[in-house]
PDB file of C-alpha atoms in Angstrom:
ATOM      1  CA  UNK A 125     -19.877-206.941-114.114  1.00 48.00           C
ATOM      2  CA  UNK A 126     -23.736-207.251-114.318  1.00 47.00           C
ATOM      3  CA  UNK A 127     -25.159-203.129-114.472  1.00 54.00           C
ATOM      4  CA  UNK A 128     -28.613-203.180-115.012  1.00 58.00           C
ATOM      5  CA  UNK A 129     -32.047-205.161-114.618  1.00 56.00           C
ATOM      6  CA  UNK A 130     -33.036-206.882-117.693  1.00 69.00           C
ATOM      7  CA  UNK A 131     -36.858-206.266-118.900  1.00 56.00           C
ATOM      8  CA  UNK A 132     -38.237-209.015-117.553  1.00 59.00           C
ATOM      9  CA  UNK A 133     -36.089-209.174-114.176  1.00 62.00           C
ATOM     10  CA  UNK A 134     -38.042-205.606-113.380  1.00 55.00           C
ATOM     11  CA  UNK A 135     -41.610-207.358-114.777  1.00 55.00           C
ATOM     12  CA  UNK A 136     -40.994-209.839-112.237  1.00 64.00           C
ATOM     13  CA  UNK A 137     -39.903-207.747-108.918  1.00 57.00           C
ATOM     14  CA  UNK A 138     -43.219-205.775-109.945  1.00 62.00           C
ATOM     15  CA  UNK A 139     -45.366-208.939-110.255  1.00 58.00           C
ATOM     16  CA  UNK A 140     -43.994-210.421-107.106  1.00 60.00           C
ATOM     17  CA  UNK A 141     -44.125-207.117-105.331  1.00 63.00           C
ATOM     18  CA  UNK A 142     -47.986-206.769-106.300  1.00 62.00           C
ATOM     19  CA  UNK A 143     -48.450-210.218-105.151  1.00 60.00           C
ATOM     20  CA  UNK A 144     -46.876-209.490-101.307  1.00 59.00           C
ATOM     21  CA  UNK A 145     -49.155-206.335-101.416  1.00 56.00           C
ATOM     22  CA  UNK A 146     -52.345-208.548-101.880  1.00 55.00           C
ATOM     23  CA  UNK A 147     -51.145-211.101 -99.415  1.00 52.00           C
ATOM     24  CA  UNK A 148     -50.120-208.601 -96.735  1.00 48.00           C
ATOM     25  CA  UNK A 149     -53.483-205.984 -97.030  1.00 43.00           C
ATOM     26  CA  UNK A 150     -54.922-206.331 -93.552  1.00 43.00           C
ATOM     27  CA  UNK A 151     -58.085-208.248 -93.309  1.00 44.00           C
ATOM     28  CA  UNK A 152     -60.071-206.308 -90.750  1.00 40.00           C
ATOM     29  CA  UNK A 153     -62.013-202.769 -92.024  1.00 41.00           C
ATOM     30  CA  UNK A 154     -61.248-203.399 -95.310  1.00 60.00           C
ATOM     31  CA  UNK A 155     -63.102-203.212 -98.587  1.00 93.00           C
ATOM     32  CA  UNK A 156     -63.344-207.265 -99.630  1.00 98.00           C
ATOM     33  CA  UNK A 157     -64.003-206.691-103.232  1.00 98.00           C
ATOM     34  CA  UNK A 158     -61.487-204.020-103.692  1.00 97.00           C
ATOM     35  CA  UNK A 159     -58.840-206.700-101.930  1.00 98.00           C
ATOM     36  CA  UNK A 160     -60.445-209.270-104.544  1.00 98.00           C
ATOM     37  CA  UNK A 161     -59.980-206.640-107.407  1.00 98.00           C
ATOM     38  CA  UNK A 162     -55.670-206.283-106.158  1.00 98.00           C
ATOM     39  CA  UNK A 163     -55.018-210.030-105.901  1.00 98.00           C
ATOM     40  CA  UNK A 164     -56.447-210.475-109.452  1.00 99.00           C
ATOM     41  CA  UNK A 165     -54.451-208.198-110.761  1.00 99.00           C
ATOM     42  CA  UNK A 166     -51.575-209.336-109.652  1.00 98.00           C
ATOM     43  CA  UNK A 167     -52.118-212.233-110.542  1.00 99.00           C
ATOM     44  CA  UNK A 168     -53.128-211.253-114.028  1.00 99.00           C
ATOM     45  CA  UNK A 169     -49.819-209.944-113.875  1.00 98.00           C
ATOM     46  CA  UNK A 170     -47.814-212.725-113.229  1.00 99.00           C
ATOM     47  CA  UNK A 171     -50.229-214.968-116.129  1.00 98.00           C
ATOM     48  CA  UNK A 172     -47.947-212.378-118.369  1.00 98.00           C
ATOM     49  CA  UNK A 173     -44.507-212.495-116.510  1.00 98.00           C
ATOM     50  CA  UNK A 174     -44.905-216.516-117.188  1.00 98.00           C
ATOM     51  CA  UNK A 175     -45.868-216.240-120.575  1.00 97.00           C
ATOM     52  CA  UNK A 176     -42.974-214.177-121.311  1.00 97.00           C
ATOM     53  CA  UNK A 177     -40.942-216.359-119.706  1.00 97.00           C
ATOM     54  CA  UNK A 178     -41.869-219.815-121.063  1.00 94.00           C
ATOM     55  CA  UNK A 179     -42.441-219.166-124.801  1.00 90.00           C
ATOM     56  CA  UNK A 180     -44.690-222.368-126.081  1.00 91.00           C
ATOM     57  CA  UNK A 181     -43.423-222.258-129.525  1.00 91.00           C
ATOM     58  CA  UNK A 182     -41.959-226.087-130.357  1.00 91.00           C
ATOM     59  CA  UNK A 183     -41.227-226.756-134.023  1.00 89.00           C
ATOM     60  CA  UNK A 184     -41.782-230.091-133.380  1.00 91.00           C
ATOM     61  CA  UNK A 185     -45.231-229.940-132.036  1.00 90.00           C
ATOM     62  CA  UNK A 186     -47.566-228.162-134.399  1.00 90.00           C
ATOM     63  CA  UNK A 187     -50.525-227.417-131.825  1.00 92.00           C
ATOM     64  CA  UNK A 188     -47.497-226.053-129.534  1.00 94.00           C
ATOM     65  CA  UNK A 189     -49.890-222.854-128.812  1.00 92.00           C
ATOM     66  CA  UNK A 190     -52.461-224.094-127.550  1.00 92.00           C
ATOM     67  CA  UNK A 191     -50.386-224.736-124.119  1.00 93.00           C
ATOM     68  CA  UNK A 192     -50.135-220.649-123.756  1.00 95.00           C
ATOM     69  CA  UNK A 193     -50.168-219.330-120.196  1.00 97.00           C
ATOM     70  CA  UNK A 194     -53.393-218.549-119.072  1.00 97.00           C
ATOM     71  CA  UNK A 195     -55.770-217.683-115.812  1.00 98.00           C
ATOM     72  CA  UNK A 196     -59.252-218.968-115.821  1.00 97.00           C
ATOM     73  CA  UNK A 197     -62.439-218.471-113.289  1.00 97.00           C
ATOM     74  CA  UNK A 198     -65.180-221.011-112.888  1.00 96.00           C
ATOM     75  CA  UNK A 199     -68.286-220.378-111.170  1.00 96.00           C
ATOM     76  CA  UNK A 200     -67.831-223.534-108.844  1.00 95.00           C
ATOM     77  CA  UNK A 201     -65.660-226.874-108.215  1.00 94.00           C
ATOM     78  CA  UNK A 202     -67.554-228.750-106.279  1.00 93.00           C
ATOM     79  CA  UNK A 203     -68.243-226.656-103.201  1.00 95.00           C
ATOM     80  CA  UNK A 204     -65.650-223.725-104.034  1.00 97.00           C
ATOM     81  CA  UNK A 205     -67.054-220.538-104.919  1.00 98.00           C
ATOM     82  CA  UNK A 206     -65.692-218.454-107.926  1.00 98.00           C
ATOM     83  CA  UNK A 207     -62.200-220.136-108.251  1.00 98.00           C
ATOM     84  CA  UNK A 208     -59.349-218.820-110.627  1.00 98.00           C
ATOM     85  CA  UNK A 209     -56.412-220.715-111.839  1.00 98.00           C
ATOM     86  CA  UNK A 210     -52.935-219.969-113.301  1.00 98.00           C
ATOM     87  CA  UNK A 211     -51.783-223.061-115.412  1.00 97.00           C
ATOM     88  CA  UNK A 212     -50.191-223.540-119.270  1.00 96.00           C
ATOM     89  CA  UNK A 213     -52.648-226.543-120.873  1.00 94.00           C
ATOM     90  CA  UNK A 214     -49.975-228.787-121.809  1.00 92.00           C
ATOM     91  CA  UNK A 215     -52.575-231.990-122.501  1.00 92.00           C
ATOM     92  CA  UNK A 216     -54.462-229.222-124.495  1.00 93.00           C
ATOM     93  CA  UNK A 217     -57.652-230.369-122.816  1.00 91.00           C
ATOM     94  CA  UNK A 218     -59.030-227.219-122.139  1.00 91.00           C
ATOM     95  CA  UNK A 219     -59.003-227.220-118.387  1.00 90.00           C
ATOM     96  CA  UNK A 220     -55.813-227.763-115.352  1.00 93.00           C
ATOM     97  CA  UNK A 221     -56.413-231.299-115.238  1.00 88.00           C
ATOM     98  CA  UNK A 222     -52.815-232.688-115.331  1.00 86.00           C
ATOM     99  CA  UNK A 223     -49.828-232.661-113.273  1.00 90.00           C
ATOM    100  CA  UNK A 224     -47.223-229.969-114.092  1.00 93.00           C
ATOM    101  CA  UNK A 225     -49.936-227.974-115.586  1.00 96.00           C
ATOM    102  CA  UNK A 226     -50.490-225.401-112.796  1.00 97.00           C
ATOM    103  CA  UNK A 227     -48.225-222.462-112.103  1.00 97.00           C
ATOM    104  CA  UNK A 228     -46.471-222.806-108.597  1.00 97.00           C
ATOM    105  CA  UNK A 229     -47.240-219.998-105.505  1.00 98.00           C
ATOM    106  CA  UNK A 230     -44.333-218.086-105.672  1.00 97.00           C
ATOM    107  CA  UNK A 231     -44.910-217.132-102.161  1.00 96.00           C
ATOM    108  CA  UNK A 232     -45.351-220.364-100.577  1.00 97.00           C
ATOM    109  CA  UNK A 233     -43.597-223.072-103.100  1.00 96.00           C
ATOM    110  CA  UNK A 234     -45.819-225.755-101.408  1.00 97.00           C
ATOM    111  CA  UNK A 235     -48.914-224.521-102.958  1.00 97.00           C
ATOM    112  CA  UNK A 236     -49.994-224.027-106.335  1.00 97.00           C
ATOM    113  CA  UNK A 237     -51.557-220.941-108.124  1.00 98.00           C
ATOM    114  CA  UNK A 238     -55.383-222.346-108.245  1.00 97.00           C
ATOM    115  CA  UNK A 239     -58.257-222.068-106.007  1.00 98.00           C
ATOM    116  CA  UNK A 240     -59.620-225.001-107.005  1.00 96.00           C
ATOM    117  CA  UNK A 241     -59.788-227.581-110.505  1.00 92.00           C
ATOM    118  CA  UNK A 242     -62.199-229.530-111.531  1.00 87.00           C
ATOM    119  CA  UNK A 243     -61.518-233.357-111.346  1.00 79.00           C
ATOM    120  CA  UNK A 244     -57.820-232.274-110.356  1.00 88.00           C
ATOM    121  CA  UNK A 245     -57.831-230.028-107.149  1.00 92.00           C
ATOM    122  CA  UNK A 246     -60.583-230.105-105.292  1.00 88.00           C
ATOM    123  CA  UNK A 247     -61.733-228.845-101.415  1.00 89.00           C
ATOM    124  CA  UNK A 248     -59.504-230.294 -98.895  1.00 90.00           C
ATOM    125  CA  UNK A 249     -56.516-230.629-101.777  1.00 93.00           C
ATOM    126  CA  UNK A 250     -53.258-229.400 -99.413  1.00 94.00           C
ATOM    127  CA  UNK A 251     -52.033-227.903-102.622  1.00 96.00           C
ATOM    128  CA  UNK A 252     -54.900-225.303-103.080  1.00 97.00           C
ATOM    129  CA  UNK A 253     -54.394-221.560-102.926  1.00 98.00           C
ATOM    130  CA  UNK A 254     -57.552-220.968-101.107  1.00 97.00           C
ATOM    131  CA  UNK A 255     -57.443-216.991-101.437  1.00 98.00           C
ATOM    132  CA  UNK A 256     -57.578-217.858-104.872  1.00 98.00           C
ATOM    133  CA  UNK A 257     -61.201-219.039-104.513  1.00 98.00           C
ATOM    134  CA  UNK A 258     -63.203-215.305-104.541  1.00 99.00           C
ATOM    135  CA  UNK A 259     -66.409-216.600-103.438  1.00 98.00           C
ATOM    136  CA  UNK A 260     -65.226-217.656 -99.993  1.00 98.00           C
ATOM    137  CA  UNK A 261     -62.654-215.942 -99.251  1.00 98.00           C
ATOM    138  CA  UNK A 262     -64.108-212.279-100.688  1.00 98.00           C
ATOM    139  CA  UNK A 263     -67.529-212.808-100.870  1.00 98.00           C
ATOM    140  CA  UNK A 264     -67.604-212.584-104.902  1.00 99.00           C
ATOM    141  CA  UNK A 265     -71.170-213.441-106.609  1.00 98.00           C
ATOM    142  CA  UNK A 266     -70.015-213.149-110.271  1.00 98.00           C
ATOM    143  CA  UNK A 267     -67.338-212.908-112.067  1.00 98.00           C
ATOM    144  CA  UNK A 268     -67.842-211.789-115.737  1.00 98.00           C
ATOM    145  CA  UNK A 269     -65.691-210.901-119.600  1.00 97.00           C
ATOM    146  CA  UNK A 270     -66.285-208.148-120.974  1.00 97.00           C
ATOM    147  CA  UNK A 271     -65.068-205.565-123.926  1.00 96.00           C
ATOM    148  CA  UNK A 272     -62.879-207.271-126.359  1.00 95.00           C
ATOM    149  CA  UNK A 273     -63.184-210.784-124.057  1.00 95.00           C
ATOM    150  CA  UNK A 274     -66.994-210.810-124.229  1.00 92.00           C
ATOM    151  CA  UNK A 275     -69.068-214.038-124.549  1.00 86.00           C
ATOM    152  CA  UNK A 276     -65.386-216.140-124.502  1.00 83.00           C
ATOM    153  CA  UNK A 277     -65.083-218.921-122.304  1.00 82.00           C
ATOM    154  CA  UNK A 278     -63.819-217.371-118.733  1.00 94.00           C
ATOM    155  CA  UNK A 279     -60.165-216.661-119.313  1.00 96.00           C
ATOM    156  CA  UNK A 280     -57.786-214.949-121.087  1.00 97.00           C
ATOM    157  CA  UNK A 281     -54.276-216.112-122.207  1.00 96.00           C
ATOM    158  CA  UNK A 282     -50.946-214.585-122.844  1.00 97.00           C
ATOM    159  CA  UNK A 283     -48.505-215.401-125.730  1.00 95.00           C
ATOM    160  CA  UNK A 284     -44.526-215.248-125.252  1.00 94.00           C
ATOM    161  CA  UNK A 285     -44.634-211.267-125.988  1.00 95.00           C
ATOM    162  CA  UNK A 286     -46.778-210.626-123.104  1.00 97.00           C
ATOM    163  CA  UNK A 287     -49.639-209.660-125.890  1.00 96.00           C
ATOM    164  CA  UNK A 288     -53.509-210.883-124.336  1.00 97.00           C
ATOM    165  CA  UNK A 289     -55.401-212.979-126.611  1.00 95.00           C
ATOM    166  CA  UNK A 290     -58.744-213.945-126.189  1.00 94.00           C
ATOM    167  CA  UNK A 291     -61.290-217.837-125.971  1.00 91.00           C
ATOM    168  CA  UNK A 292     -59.806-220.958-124.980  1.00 91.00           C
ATOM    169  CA  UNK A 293     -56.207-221.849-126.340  1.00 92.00           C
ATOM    170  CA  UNK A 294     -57.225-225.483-126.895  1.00 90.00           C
ATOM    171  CA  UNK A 295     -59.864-224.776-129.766  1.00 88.00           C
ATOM    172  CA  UNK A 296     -57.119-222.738-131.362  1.00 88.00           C
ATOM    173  CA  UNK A 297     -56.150-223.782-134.793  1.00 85.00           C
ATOM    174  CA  UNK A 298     -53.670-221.908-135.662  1.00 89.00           C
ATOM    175  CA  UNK A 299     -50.784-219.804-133.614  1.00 88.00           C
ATOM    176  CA  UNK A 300     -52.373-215.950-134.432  1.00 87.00           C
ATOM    177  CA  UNK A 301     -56.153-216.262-135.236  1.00 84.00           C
ATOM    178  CA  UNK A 302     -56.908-212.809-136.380  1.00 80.00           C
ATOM    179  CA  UNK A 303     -60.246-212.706-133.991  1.00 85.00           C
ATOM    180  CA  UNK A 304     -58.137-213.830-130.900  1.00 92.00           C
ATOM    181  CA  UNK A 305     -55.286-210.907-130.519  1.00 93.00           C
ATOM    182  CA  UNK A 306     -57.182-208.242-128.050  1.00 95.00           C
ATOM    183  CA  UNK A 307     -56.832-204.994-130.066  1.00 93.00           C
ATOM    184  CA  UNK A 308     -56.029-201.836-128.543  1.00 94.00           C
ATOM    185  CA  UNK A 309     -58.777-200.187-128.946  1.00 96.00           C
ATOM    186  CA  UNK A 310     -61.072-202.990-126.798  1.00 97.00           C
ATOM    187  CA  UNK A 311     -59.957-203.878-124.128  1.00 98.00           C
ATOM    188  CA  UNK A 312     -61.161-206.761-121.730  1.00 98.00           C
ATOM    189  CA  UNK A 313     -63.008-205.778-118.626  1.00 98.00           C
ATOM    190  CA  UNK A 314     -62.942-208.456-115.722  1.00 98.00           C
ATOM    191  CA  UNK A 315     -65.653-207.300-113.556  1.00 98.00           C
ATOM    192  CA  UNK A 316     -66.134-208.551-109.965  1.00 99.00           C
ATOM    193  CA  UNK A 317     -69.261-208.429-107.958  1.00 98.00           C
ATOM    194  CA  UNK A 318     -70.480-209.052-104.783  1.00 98.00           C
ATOM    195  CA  UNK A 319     -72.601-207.438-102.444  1.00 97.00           C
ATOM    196  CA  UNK A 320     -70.251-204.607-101.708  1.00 96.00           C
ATOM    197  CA  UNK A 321     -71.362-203.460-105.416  1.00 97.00           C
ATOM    198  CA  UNK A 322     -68.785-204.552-108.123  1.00 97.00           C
ATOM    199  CA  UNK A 323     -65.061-203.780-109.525  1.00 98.00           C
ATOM    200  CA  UNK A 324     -63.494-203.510-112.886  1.00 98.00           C
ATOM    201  CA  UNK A 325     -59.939-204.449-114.047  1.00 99.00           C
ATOM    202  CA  UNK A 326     -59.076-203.549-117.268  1.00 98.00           C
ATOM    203  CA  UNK A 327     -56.452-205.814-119.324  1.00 98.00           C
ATOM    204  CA  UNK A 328     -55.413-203.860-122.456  1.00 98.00           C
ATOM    205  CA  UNK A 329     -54.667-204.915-125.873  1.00 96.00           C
ATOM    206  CA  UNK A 330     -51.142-205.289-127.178  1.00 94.00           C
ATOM    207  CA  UNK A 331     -49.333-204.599-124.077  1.00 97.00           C
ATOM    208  CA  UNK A 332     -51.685-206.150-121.406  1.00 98.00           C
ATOM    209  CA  UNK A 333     -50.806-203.739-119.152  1.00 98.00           C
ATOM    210  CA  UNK A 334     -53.806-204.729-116.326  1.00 98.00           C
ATOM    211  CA  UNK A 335     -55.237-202.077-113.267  1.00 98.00           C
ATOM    212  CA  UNK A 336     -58.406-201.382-111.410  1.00 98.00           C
ATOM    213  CA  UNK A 337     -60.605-199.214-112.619  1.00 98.00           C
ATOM    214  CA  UNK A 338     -62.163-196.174-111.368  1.00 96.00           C
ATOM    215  CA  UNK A 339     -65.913-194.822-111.016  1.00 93.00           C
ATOM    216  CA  UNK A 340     -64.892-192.722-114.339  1.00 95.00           C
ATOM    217  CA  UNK A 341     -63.092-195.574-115.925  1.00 94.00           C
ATOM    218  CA  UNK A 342     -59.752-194.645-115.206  1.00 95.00           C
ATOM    219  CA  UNK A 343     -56.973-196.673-114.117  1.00 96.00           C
ATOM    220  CA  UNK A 344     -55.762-196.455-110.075  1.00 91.00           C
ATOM    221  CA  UNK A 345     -52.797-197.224-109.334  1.00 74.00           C
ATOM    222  CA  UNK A 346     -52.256-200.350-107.137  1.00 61.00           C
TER     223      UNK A 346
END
């Protein structure tokens, strides 16, 4: 007889409870940005659940790491605003452009978990998140890395022990890069802006446990 939750059953009832929260916040009087600031969170969140979940590692492919789970922003596709994805880069590319590559919307299995691609899912795609895009659907002017993620190219991955790691998995080469583990003592900073003001969510090193931050730099609990 089954008597406890494993690890990673709990991650995931906490991931997918974070996500409902997002999807469920009421959309009249409320603070946009701060609604932007939850959703990417959870999301964040769920990035980690799938990495620990789907470990890469493939003794018969020796660049199996660069196909880590990992969300990424872009300033546009197209005509979408400040999108985000969730995907794993199995062609190694260094962008979502391949079937199987994006993480499904838990919450509606018809979607997937990007608000738009380039080349691959673009406006008017069916299977497009479009919450997921920040611009239009939050009003977010810029998206930006900070902390131990500064100057790396818009995303952050996960490997298969949750741990955050830094750049673009593709131009890895090697599975642990000494510069690409975020250390616990710098953090990344995602910060959000629009013209509410702007938002910080903190990712830390080692465990990647993710929140909002406050005016004092303190995390809220959401």
């Amino acid at each position: 007889m089954r008597k406890a939750f494993t690890l990673l059953e709990l991650v995931f009832v906490i991931v997918v409870i974070g996500i409902l929260a997002a999807a469920i916040i009421p959309r009249v009087n409320t603070d946009r940005l701060h609604e932007a600031a939850i959703q990417v969170v959870s999301h964040i969140r769920y990035t980690q659940h799938l990495a620990m979940n789907d470990d890469k590692y493939d003794d018969t492919n020796q660049s199996w790491y660069k196909g880590r789970w990992q969300f990424q922003y872009n300033t546009n596709v197209g005509t979408i605003q400040w999108p985000y994805t969730i995907y794993s880069d199995i062609s190694h590319t260094g962008n979502a452009n391949a079937n199987g590559e994006i993480a499904v919307n838990p919450l509606n299995k018809s979607k997937l978990l990007t608000g738009g691609a380039a080349g691959f899912i673009i406006a008017g795609n069916s299977r497009r998140t479009e919450k997921m895009a920040l611009g239009d659907t939050y009003g977010i002017s810029n998206m930006n890395l900070s902390g131990g993620c500064a100057g790396v190219a818009q995303r952050i991955s996960f490997d298969h022990m949750g741990r955050p790691m830094r750049g673009n998995p593709s131009s890895l080469v090697s599975a642990y890069e000494t510069t690409r583990l975020i250390p616990s003592n710098n953090p990344c900073i995602l910060t959000l802006t629009s013209s509410e003001g702007n938002v910080s969510i903190r990712i830390e090193g080692e465990t990647g446990y993710t929140c909002i931050l406050d005016s004092a730099g303190n995390c809220l609990v959401n």
